[in-house]
mmCIF file of C-alpha atoms in Angstrom:
data_model
loop_
_atom_site.group_PDB
_atom_site.id
_atom_site.type_symbol
_atom_site.label_atom_id
_atom_site.label_comp_id
_atom_site.label_asym_id
_atom_site.label_seq_id
_atom_site.Cartn_x
_atom_site.Cartn_y
_atom_site.Cartn_z
ATOM 1 C CA UNK A 1 -70.618 26.574 11.798
ATOM 2 C CA UNK A 2 -68.128 29.069 13.106
ATOM 3 C CA UNK A 3 -66.505 26.427 15.258
ATOM 4 C CA UNK A 4 -65.883 24.166 12.264
ATOM 5 C CA UNK A 5 -64.194 26.763 10.072
ATOM 6 C CA UNK A 6 -60.790 26.680 11.815
ATOM 7 C CA UNK A 7 -60.655 22.922 11.539
ATOM 8 C CA UNK A 8 -61.598 22.921 7.893
ATOM 9 C CA UNK A 9 -59.197 25.746 7.175
ATOM 10 C CA UNK A 10 -56.381 23.949 9.011
ATOM 11 C CA UNK A 11 -56.939 20.767 7.038
ATOM 12 C CA UNK A 12 -57.040 22.677 3.793
ATOM 13 C CA UNK A 13 -53.851 24.549 4.622
ATOM 14 C CA UNK A 14 -51.872 21.435 5.491
ATOM 15 C CA UNK A 15 -53.017 19.365 2.534
ATOM 16 C CA UNK A 16 -50.815 21.056 -0.099
ATOM 17 C CA UNK A 17 -47.708 20.734 2.093
ATOM 18 C CA UNK A 18 -48.235 17.006 2.630
ATOM 19 C CA UNK A 19 -48.900 16.518 -1.043
ATOM 20 C CA UNK A 20 -45.702 18.350 -2.000
ATOM 21 C CA UNK A 21 -43.476 16.378 0.371
ATOM 22 C CA UNK A 22 -43.700 13.275 -1.795
ATOM 23 C CA UNK A 23 -42.056 14.749 -4.922
ATOM 24 C CA UNK A 24 -39.463 16.483 -2.744
ATOM 25 C CA UNK A 25 -38.471 13.179 -1.133
ATOM 26 C CA UNK A 26 -38.402 11.548 -4.552
ATOM 27 C CA UNK A 27 -36.039 14.208 -5.881
ATOM 28 C CA UNK A 28 -33.791 13.835 -2.824
ATOM 29 C CA UNK A 29 -33.749 10.069 -3.301
ATOM 30 C CA UNK A 30 -32.822 10.464 -6.961
ATOM 31 C CA UNK A 31 -30.002 12.862 -6.057
ATOM 32 C CA UNK A 32 -28.663 10.359 -3.529
ATOM 33 C CA UNK A 33 -28.784 7.571 -6.103
ATOM 34 C CA UNK A 34 -26.967 9.704 -8.681
ATOM 35 C CA UNK A 35 -24.319 10.732 -6.138
ATOM 36 C CA UNK A 36 -23.886 7.123 -5.012
ATOM 37 C CA UNK A 37 -23.423 5.977 -8.606
ATOM 38 C CA UNK A 38 -20.963 8.818 -9.242
ATOM 39 C CA UNK A 39 -18.850 8.097 -6.162
ATOM 40 C CA UNK A 40 -18.986 4.361 -6.827
ATOM 41 C CA UNK A 41 -17.724 4.943 -10.363
ATOM 42 C CA UNK A 42 -14.854 7.054 -9.022
ATOM 43 C CA UNK A 43 -14.016 4.335 -6.483
ATOM 44 C CA UNK A 44 -13.964 1.698 -9.239
ATOM 45 C CA UNK A 45 -11.674 3.836 -11.413
ATOM 46 C CA UNK A 46 -9.289 4.452 -8.503
ATOM 47 C CA UNK A 47 -9.296 0.750 -7.622
ATOM 48 C CA UNK A 48 -8.567 -0.315 -11.205
ATOM 49 C CA UNK A 49 -5.850 2.319 -11.523
ATOM 50 C CA UNK A 50 -4.234 1.088 -8.281
ATOM 51 C CA UNK A 51 -4.742 -2.655 -8.735
ATOM 52 C CA UNK A 52 -3.800 -3.016 -12.404
ATOM 53 C CA UNK A 53 -0.005 -2.702 -11.851
ATOM 54 C CA UNK A 54 -0.242 -5.409 -9.193
ATOM 55 C CA UNK A 55 -2.247 -7.635 -11.526
ATOM 56 C CA UNK A 56 0.222 -7.006 -14.369
ATOM 57 C CA UNK A 57 3.141 -7.897 -12.096
ATOM 58 C CA UNK A 58 1.507 -11.183 -11.073
ATOM 59 C CA UNK A 59 0.416 -11.957 -14.635
ATOM 60 C CA UNK A 60 3.900 -11.277 -16.046
ATOM 61 C CA UNK A 61 5.514 -13.498 -13.426
ATOM 62 C CA UNK A 62 3.807 -16.517 -15.035
ATOM 63 C CA UNK A 63 4.697 -15.633 -18.640
ATOM 64 C CA UNK A 64 7.788 -16.655 -20.624
ATOM 65 C CA UNK A 65 10.285 -13.853 -21.171
ATOM 66 C CA UNK A 66 9.662 -13.732 -24.938
ATOM 67 C CA UNK A 67 5.940 -13.086 -24.373
ATOM 68 C CA UNK A 68 6.688 -10.343 -21.854
ATOM 69 C CA UNK A 69 8.881 -8.574 -24.420
ATOM 70 C CA UNK A 70 6.384 -9.105 -27.222
ATOM 71 C CA UNK A 71 4.454 -6.132 -28.620
ATOM 72 C CA UNK A 72 1.222 -8.117 -28.196
ATOM 73 C CA UNK A 73 -0.241 -7.707 -24.724
ATOM 74 C CA UNK A 74 -1.107 -10.899 -22.851
ATOM 75 C CA UNK A 75 -3.645 -10.319 -20.090
ATOM 76 C CA UNK A 76 -3.828 -13.959 -19.003
ATOM 77 C CA UNK A 77 -1.116 -16.644 -19.294
ATOM 78 C CA UNK A 78 -3.400 -19.396 -20.551
ATOM 79 C CA UNK A 79 -1.431 -22.230 -22.126
ATOM 80 C CA UNK A 80 1.805 -20.229 -21.725
ATOM 81 C CA UNK A 81 1.615 -20.499 -17.934
ATOM 82 C CA UNK A 82 5.027 -21.308 -16.449
ATOM 83 C CA UNK A 83 6.744 -21.531 -13.073
ATOM 84 C CA UNK A 84 10.202 -21.046 -14.560
ATOM 85 C CA UNK A 85 10.419 -17.419 -13.475
ATOM 86 C CA UNK A 86 9.930 -18.375 -9.827
ATOM 87 C CA UNK A 87 12.447 -21.188 -10.120
ATOM 88 C CA UNK A 88 14.936 -18.742 -11.624
ATOM 89 C CA UNK A 89 14.281 -16.171 -8.911
ATOM 90 C CA UNK A 90 14.679 -18.599 -6.003
ATOM 91 C CA UNK A 91 17.222 -21.175 -7.138
ATOM 92 C CA UNK A 92 19.423 -19.455 -9.736
ATOM 93 C CA UNK A 93 22.930 -19.177 -8.264
ATOM 94 C CA UNK A 94 24.322 -16.875 -10.956
ATOM 95 C CA UNK A 95 23.084 -13.851 -9.020
ATOM 96 C CA UNK A 96 22.775 -13.160 -5.293
ATOM 97 C CA UNK A 97 20.777 -16.016 -3.691
ATOM 98 C CA UNK A 98 17.210 -15.403 -2.570
ATOM 99 C CA UNK A 99 17.125 -17.089 0.848
ATOM 100 C CA UNK A 100 20.011 -15.114 2.436
ATOM 101 C CA UNK A 101 18.444 -11.874 1.183
ATOM 102 C CA UNK A 102 15.103 -12.959 2.634
ATOM 103 C CA UNK A 103 16.728 -13.718 5.977
ATOM 104 C CA UNK A 104 18.482 -10.348 6.056
ATOM 105 C CA UNK A 105 15.244 -8.500 5.298
ATOM 106 C CA UNK A 106 13.312 -10.414 7.952
ATOM 107 C CA UNK A 107 15.933 -9.783 10.638
ATOM 108 C CA UNK A 108 16.395 -6.080 9.973
ATOM 109 C CA UNK A 109 12.639 -5.508 9.611
ATOM 110 C CA UNK A 110 11.717 -7.128 12.914
ATOM 111 C CA UNK A 111 14.638 -5.418 14.641
ATOM 112 C CA UNK A 112 13.349 -2.039 13.448
ATOM 113 C CA UNK A 113 9.727 -2.946 14.189
ATOM 114 C CA UNK A 114 10.300 -4.037 17.790
ATOM 115 C CA UNK A 115 12.806 -1.351 18.775
ATOM 116 C CA UNK A 116 10.891 1.487 17.109
ATOM 117 C CA UNK A 117 7.599 0.479 18.724
ATOM 118 C CA UNK A 118 9.123 0.311 22.208
ATOM 119 C CA UNK A 119 11.010 3.602 21.913
ATOM 120 C CA UNK A 120 8.204 5.460 20.137
ATOM 121 C CA UNK A 121 5.644 4.233 22.665
ATOM 122 C CA UNK A 122 7.672 5.453 25.639
ATOM 123 C CA UNK A 123 8.532 8.759 23.948
ATOM 124 C CA UNK A 124 4.925 9.453 22.960
ATOM 125 C CA UNK A 125 3.771 8.810 26.516
ATOM 126 C CA UNK A 126 6.449 11.137 27.867
ATOM 127 C CA UNK A 127 5.630 14.080 25.595
ATOM 128 C CA UNK A 128 1.872 13.636 26.056
ATOM 129 C CA UNK A 129 1.393 12.784 29.723
ATOM 130 C CA UNK A 130 4.259 14.738 31.341
ATOM 131 C CA UNK A 131 5.296 18.379 31.235
ATOM 132 C CA UNK A 132 9.077 18.565 31.347
ATOM 133 C CA UNK A 133 11.659 21.125 30.354
ATOM 134 C CA UNK A 134 12.396 20.976 26.646
ATOM 135 C CA UNK A 135 9.150 19.195 25.779
ATOM 136 C CA UNK A 136 8.143 21.647 23.037
ATOM 137 C CA UNK A 137 11.680 21.722 21.675
ATOM 138 C CA UNK A 138 11.621 17.922 21.440
ATOM 139 C CA UNK A 139 8.348 17.976 19.497
ATOM 140 C CA UNK A 140 9.670 20.651 17.128
ATOM 141 C CA UNK A 141 12.852 18.630 16.623
ATOM 142 C CA UNK A 142 10.769 15.599 15.624
ATOM 143 C CA UNK A 143 9.020 17.661 12.949
ATOM 144 C CA UNK A 144 12.272 19.221 11.754
ATOM 145 C CA UNK A 145 14.003 15.856 11.346
ATOM 146 C CA UNK A 146 11.195 14.586 9.119
ATOM 147 C CA UNK A 147 11.717 17.514 6.745
ATOM 148 C CA UNK A 148 15.329 16.545 6.005
ATOM 149 C CA UNK A 149 15.596 14.106 3.054
ATOM 150 C CA UNK A 150 17.567 10.993 3.854
ATOM 151 C CA UNK A 151 19.629 11.341 0.692
ATOM 152 C CA UNK A 152 21.101 14.585 2.051
ATOM 153 C CA UNK A 153 22.673 12.643 4.913
ATOM 154 C CA UNK A 154 23.921 9.614 2.980
ATOM 155 C CA UNK A 155 27.621 10.500 3.191
ATOM 156 C CA UNK A 156 27.417 11.371 6.889
ATOM 157 C CA UNK A 157 25.512 8.190 7.672
ATOM 158 C CA UNK A 158 27.986 6.063 5.727
ATOM 159 C CA UNK A 159 30.969 7.566 7.546
ATOM 160 C CA UNK A 160 29.329 7.111 10.954
ATOM 161 C CA UNK A 161 28.392 3.476 10.317
ATOM 162 C CA UNK A 162 31.834 2.814 8.839
ATOM 163 C CA UNK A 163 33.466 4.394 11.894
ATOM 164 C CA UNK A 164 31.435 2.111 14.137
ATOM 165 C CA UNK A 165 32.505 -0.857 11.969
ATOM 166 C CA UNK A 166 28.875 -1.778 11.324
ATOM 167 C CA UNK A 167 28.903 -1.894 7.524
ATOM 168 C CA UNK A 168 27.259 -5.028 6.078
ATOM 169 C CA UNK A 169 25.594 -5.791 9.415
ATOM 170 C CA UNK A 170 21.959 -6.056 10.449
ATOM 171 C CA UNK A 171 22.558 -3.830 13.477
ATOM 172 C CA UNK A 172 24.148 -1.089 11.376
ATOM 173 C CA UNK A 173 21.347 -1.058 8.811
ATOM 174 C CA UNK A 174 18.761 -1.285 11.597
ATOM 175 C CA UNK A 175 20.188 1.800 13.321
ATOM 176 C CA UNK A 176 20.002 3.726 10.051
ATOM 177 C CA UNK A 177 16.392 2.660 9.540
ATOM 178 C CA UNK A 178 15.497 3.603 13.114
ATOM 179 C CA UNK A 179 16.771 7.131 12.571
ATOM 180 C CA UNK A 180 14.274 7.517 9.744
ATOM 181 C CA UNK A 181 11.340 5.613 11.225
ATOM 182 C CA UNK A 182 11.360 6.880 14.823
ATOM 183 C CA UNK A 183 10.366 10.538 14.193
ATOM 184 C CA UNK A 184 7.242 9.534 12.290
ATOM 185 C CA UNK A 185 6.253 6.764 14.706
ATOM 186 C CA UNK A 186 6.688 9.049 17.726
ATOM 187 C CA UNK A 187 4.595 11.768 16.126
ATOM 188 C CA UNK A 188 1.870 9.332 15.074
ATOM 189 C CA UNK A 189 1.646 7.590 18.453
ATOM 190 C CA UNK A 190 1.610 10.958 20.195
ATOM 191 C CA UNK A 191 -1.673 11.723 18.444
ATOM 192 C CA UNK A 192 -3.202 8.420 19.577
ATOM 193 C CA UNK A 193 -2.045 8.890 23.184
ATOM 194 C CA UNK A 194 -3.372 12.456 23.252
ATOM 195 C CA UNK A 195 -6.749 11.141 22.074
ATOM 196 C CA UNK A 196 -7.142 8.983 25.197
ATOM 197 C CA UNK A 197 -8.279 11.169 28.134
ATOM 198 C CA UNK A 198 -6.073 10.978 31.209
ATOM 199 C CA UNK A 199 -9.270 11.100 33.290
ATOM 200 C CA UNK A 200 -9.862 7.430 32.451
ATOM 201 C CA UNK A 201 -6.715 6.453 34.336
ATOM 202 C CA UNK A 202 -7.580 8.808 37.185
ATOM 203 C CA UNK A 203 -11.041 7.254 37.513
ATOM 204 C CA UNK A 204 -9.520 3.769 37.614
ATOM 205 C CA UNK A 205 -7.041 4.892 40.282
ATOM 206 C CA UNK A 206 -9.913 6.260 42.362
ATOM 207 C CA UNK A 207 -11.530 2.815 42.115
ATOM 208 C CA UNK A 208 -8.405 1.246 43.617
ATOM 209 C CA UNK A 209 -6.113 0.528 40.651
ATOM 210 C CA UNK A 210 -2.457 1.448 40.797
ATOM 211 C CA UNK A 211 -1.104 3.796 38.114
ATOM 212 C CA UNK A 212 0.539 0.964 36.184
ATOM 213 C CA UNK A 213 -2.527 -1.275 36.456
ATOM 214 C CA UNK A 214 -4.809 1.554 35.328
ATOM 215 C CA UNK A 215 -2.587 2.195 32.344
ATOM 216 C CA UNK A 216 -2.320 -1.423 31.201
ATOM 217 C CA UNK A 217 -6.006 -2.233 31.753
ATOM 218 C CA UNK A 218 -7.608 1.019 30.586
ATOM 219 C CA UNK A 219 -5.295 3.084 28.390
ATOM 220 C CA UNK A 220 -3.206 0.460 26.624
ATOM 221 C CA UNK A 221 -6.159 -1.406 25.005
ATOM 222 C CA UNK A 222 -7.383 1.917 23.601
ATOM 223 C CA UNK A 223 -3.958 2.506 22.058
ATOM 224 C CA UNK A 224 -3.883 -0.884 20.307
ATOM 225 C CA UNK A 225 -5.095 0.384 16.891
ATOM 226 C CA UNK A 226 -2.532 3.182 17.005
ATOM 227 C CA UNK A 227 0.272 0.766 17.806
ATOM 228 C CA UNK A 228 -0.786 -1.555 14.994
ATOM 229 C CA UNK A 229 -1.123 1.239 12.424
ATOM 230 C CA UNK A 230 2.266 2.655 13.359
ATOM 231 C CA UNK A 231 3.790 -0.820 13.332
ATOM 232 C CA UNK A 232 2.516 -1.394 9.794
ATOM 233 C CA UNK A 233 4.271 1.780 8.664
ATOM 234 C CA UNK A 234 7.524 0.782 10.377
ATOM 235 C CA UNK A 235 7.317 -2.698 8.839
ATOM 236 C CA UNK A 236 6.731 -1.440 5.298
ATOM 237 C CA UNK A 237 9.374 1.263 5.608
ATOM 238 C CA UNK A 238 12.063 -1.198 6.711
ATOM 239 C CA UNK A 239 10.992 -3.961 4.317
ATOM 240 C CA UNK A 240 10.938 -1.838 1.154
ATOM 241 C CA UNK A 241 13.826 0.583 1.792
ATOM 242 C CA UNK A 242 16.462 0.575 -0.945
ATOM 243 C CA UNK A 243 18.738 3.635 -0.926
ATOM 244 C CA UNK A 244 20.251 3.301 2.553
ATOM 245 C CA UNK A 245 20.625 -0.456 2.140
ATOM 246 C CA UNK A 246 22.515 0.205 -1.094
ATOM 247 C CA UNK A 247 25.250 2.167 0.692
ATOM 248 C CA UNK A 248 25.369 0.111 3.922
ATOM 249 C CA UNK A 249 25.076 -3.470 2.606
ATOM 250 C CA UNK A 250 27.796 -3.643 -0.048
ATOM 251 C CA UNK A 251 28.480 -7.395 -0.036
ATOM 252 C CA UNK A 252 26.301 -9.872 -1.974
ATOM 253 C CA UNK A 253 25.691 -12.003 1.121
ATOM 254 C CA UNK A 254 24.487 -8.909 3.021
ATOM 255 C CA UNK A 255 21.838 -7.869 0.493
ATOM 256 C CA UNK A 256 18.249 -7.282 1.511
ATOM 257 C CA UNK A 257 15.386 -8.147 -0.834
ATOM 258 C CA UNK A 258 15.157 -4.717 -2.554
ATOM 259 C CA UNK A 259 18.876 -4.969 -3.368
ATOM 260 C CA UNK A 260 18.396 -8.563 -4.500
ATOM 261 C CA UNK A 261 15.772 -7.412 -7.024
ATOM 262 C CA UNK A 262 18.372 -5.122 -8.563
ATOM 263 C CA UNK A 263 20.433 -8.146 -9.622
ATOM 264 C CA UNK A 264 17.867 -8.935 -12.350
ATOM 265 C CA UNK A 265 19.045 -5.792 -14.158
ATOM 266 C CA UNK A 266 22.642 -6.068 -15.336
ATOM 267 C CA UNK A 267 24.658 -3.809 -17.603
ATOM 268 C CA UNK A 268 26.064 -6.678 -19.668
ATOM 269 C CA UNK A 269 22.811 -8.642 -20.095
ATOM 270 C CA UNK A 270 19.202 -7.970 -20.996
ATOM 271 C CA UNK A 271 16.850 -7.467 -18.085
ATOM 272 C CA UNK A 272 15.179 -10.682 -16.982
ATOM 273 C CA UNK A 273 11.677 -9.245 -16.717
ATOM 274 C CA UNK A 274 10.040 -12.568 -15.889
ATOM 275 C CA UNK A 275 12.402 -13.205 -13.000
ATOM 276 C CA UNK A 276 12.083 -9.592 -11.872
ATOM 277 C CA UNK A 277 8.287 -9.823 -11.769
ATOM 278 C CA UNK A 278 8.419 -13.156 -9.939
ATOM 279 C CA UNK A 279 10.883 -11.704 -7.448
ATOM 280 C CA UNK A 280 8.641 -8.682 -6.929
ATOM 281 C CA UNK A 281 5.725 -10.991 -6.125
ATOM 282 C CA UNK A 282 7.866 -12.875 -3.611
ATOM 283 C CA UNK A 283 8.908 -9.600 -1.970
ATOM 284 C CA UNK A 284 5.307 -8.366 -1.764
ATOM 285 C CA UNK A 285 3.829 -11.530 -0.222
ATOM 286 C CA UNK A 286 5.175 -10.996 3.354
ATOM 287 C CA UNK A 287 3.803 -7.441 3.435
ATOM 288 C CA UNK A 288 0.356 -8.636 2.377
ATOM 289 C CA UNK A 289 0.412 -11.479 4.913
ATOM 290 C CA UNK A 290 1.495 -9.116 7.694
ATOM 291 C CA UNK A 291 -1.316 -6.701 6.870
ATOM 292 C CA UNK A 292 -3.918 -9.486 6.788
ATOM 293 C CA UNK A 293 -2.763 -10.610 10.228
ATOM 294 C CA UNK A 294 -2.986 -7.177 11.852
ATOM 295 C CA UNK A 295 -5.866 -5.565 9.955
ATOM 296 C CA UNK A 296 -8.383 -6.980 12.424
ATOM 297 C CA UNK A 297 -6.626 -5.150 15.239
ATOM 298 C CA UNK A 298 -6.568 -1.945 13.202
ATOM 299 C CA UNK A 299 -10.344 -1.949 12.730
ATOM 300 C CA UNK A 300 -11.480 -3.630 15.942
ATOM 301 C CA UNK A 301 -8.834 -2.572 18.429
ATOM 302 C CA UNK A 302 -10.563 0.634 19.477
ATOM 303 C CA UNK A 303 -13.897 -1.078 20.094
ATOM 304 C CA UNK A 304 -12.377 -4.001 21.998
ATOM 305 C CA UNK A 305 -10.299 -1.612 24.064
ATOM 306 C CA UNK A 306 -13.348 0.430 24.984
ATOM 307 C CA UNK A 307 -15.241 -2.705 26.010
ATOM 308 C CA UNK A 308 -12.355 -3.883 28.183
ATOM 309 C CA UNK A 309 -12.161 -0.451 29.783
#
């Protein structure tokens, strides 16, 4: 009998704990469900708050101007659906034409995108992989430049570009955009390069790869998501910029798309809200298409790079 007491006592002592674990797990599961519902509700509110202006822009672009100005809200065009706003935005010759503005925006955007990616990539490699004199000063200068608002340098920039005889030119506007985009792209890419251990290249070189081959086969694929993310920023920054384009591109034929949108608001006429909304949709489409093209690289680039390595 004495040998059975410990066993019986042990069973009796563990029984209450096992019985109490069920309600505890149930309470934890209920808390998780409540928290999931709470966070999901917040996400829905944030999404609606962010997406509604886009929906209203698209909806208004298909409405007649009189319905847009009406006090009654129209959440869906219905029988009032019209393409006239898009026809006015694209083909109306009374204001600056759409196609030249589109061409100017495309050229300056891809100029800034390509040049900024090449220069920022080389600069980020230099400040991350090599110790040279003035390295810390260069990094501090990058941070300091980003703290200066572009509007504070508008007069200086205008005089410089005018002195170079680059007003109303893609190159002149591209140089101005590069001065604003490069500091951020260098700083962002520097973080991605620093996150890739240099030991990976050293291991590949021990296995017989040259330094350049080790970089392009091991390090570069791991940097792909960083390059894409930084490229998206450079693209959006150059595509949507308005203030600098306003002082550099002064001729109607030199307008970019943000300046072209301004032509729907005139001092002597009422604002053409339908045409303005249609034009805004046309301006937003290339950005959305560009993001859809590269978003796969943003999410899968790190994994694919690691597999290749």
